[in-house]
XYZ file of C-alpha atoms in Angstrom:
143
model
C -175.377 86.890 -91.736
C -177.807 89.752 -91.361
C -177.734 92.718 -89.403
C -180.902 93.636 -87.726
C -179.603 97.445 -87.918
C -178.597 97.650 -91.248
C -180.594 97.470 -94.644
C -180.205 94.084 -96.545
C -177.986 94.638 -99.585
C -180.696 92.813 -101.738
C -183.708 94.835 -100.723
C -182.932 98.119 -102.244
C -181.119 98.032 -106.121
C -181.265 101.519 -105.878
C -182.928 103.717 -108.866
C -181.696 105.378 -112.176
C -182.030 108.727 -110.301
C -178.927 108.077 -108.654
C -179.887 106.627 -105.231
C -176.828 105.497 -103.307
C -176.926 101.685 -102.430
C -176.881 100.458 -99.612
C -173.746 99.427 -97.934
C -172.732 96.135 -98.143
C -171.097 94.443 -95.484
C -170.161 90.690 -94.167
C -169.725 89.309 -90.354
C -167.049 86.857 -90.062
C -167.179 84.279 -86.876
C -163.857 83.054 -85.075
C -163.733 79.068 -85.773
C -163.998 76.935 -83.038
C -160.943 76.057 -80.443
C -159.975 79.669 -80.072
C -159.381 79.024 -76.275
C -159.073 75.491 -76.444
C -156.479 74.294 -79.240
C -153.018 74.399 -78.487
C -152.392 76.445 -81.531
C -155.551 78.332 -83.244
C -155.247 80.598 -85.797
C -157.500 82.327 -89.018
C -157.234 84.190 -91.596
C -159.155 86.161 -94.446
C -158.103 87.509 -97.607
C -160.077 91.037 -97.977
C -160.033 90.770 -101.925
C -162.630 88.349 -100.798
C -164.874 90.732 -99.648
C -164.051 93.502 -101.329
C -161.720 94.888 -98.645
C -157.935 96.602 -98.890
C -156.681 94.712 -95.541
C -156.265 90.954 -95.056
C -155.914 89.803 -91.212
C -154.372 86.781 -88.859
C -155.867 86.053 -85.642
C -153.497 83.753 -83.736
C -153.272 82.061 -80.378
C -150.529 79.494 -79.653
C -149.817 77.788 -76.745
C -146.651 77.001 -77.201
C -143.261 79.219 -75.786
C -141.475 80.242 -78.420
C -143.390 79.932 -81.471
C -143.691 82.772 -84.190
C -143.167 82.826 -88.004
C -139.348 82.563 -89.792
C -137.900 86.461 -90.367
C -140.133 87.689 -93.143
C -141.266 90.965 -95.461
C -144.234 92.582 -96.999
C -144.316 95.289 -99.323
C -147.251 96.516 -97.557
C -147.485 98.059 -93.622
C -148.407 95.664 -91.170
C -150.282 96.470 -87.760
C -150.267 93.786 -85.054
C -152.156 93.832 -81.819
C -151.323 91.890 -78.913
C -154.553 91.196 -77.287
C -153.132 88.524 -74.632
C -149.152 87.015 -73.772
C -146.406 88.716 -74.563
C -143.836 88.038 -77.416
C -140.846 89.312 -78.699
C -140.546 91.267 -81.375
C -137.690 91.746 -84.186
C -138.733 95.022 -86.477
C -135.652 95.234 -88.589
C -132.683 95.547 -86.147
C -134.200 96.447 -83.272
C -135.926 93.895 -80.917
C -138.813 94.959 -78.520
C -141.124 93.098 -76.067
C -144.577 93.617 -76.446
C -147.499 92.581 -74.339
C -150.662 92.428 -74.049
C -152.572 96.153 -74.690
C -149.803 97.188 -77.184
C -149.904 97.637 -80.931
C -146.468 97.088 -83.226
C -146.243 98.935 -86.645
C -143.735 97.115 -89.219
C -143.287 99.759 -92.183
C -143.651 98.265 -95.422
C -140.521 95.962 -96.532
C -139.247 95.970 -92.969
C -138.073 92.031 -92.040
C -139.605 91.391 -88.982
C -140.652 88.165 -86.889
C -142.035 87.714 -83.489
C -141.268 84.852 -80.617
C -144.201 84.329 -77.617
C -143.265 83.981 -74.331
C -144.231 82.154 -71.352
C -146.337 81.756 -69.245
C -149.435 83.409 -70.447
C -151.161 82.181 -73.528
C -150.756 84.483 -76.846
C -153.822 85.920 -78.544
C -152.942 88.935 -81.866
C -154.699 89.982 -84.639
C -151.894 91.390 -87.454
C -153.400 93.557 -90.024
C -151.823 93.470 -93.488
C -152.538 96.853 -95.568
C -153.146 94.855 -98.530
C -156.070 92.193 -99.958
C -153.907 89.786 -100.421
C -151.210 88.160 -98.382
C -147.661 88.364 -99.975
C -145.178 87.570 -97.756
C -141.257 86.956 -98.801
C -139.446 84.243 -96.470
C -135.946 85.562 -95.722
C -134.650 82.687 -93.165
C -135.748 78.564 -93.958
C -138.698 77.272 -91.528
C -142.286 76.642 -91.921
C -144.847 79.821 -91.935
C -144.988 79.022 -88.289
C -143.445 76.989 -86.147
């Protein structure tokens, strides 16, 4: 998709004198059911796109849903745009709500559990192209 305010990536190569090139960029629509579904959620890899973070958007329905305990090796950022949910950041547990962001440190298990009765929108941010997650209790990715 283009941007009206930015160059397009293909009209300008640039010249041998050295010309910077343009900037190249990518827009990236929500799917459909965002509001809708009773549990909507996407993801992109930035190695796709040439990009150092990868991202979830996620909206369940559903009380008490969230992912088994889990790590990264990378920092992960997670907004809560809607809901609230529990949190578990290593030993401590928080609450979180809608407006807040949660840091999780980089090999810190951590999970999260929503909570009623609001529905549950966040957008995690993992410092790293590529999702690599290690599962430390049995359970599907989320459930």
């Amino acid at each position: 998709m283009t941007n009206p305010h930015m160059p397009d990536p293909q009209s300008n190569p640039g010249t041998e004198s050295g010309d910077a090139q343009p900037a190249r960029y990518h827009v990236i629509s929500d799917s459909p059911g965002i509001d809708t579904a009773e549990q909507w959620s996407e993801s992109f890899e930035g190695k796709e796109y040439e990009v150092g973070i990868t991202t979830i958007h996620l909206t369940p329905t559903k009380v008490d849903a969230g992912p088994p305990l889990h790590t990264h090796p990378y920092p992960e950022v997670v907004m809560i745009r809607r809901g609230r949910s529990t949190f578990t950041v290593g030993t401590e547990q928080l609450s979180a709500a809608a407006g807040q962001t949660v840091f999780v440190p980089a090999g810190t298990p951590h999970t999260f559990r929503t909570l009623a009765p609001d529905r549950y929108e966040s957008l995690a941010i993992h410092v790293s192209p590529a999702f690599i997650s290690e599962l430390l209790e049995a359970g599907n990715d989320f459930s």
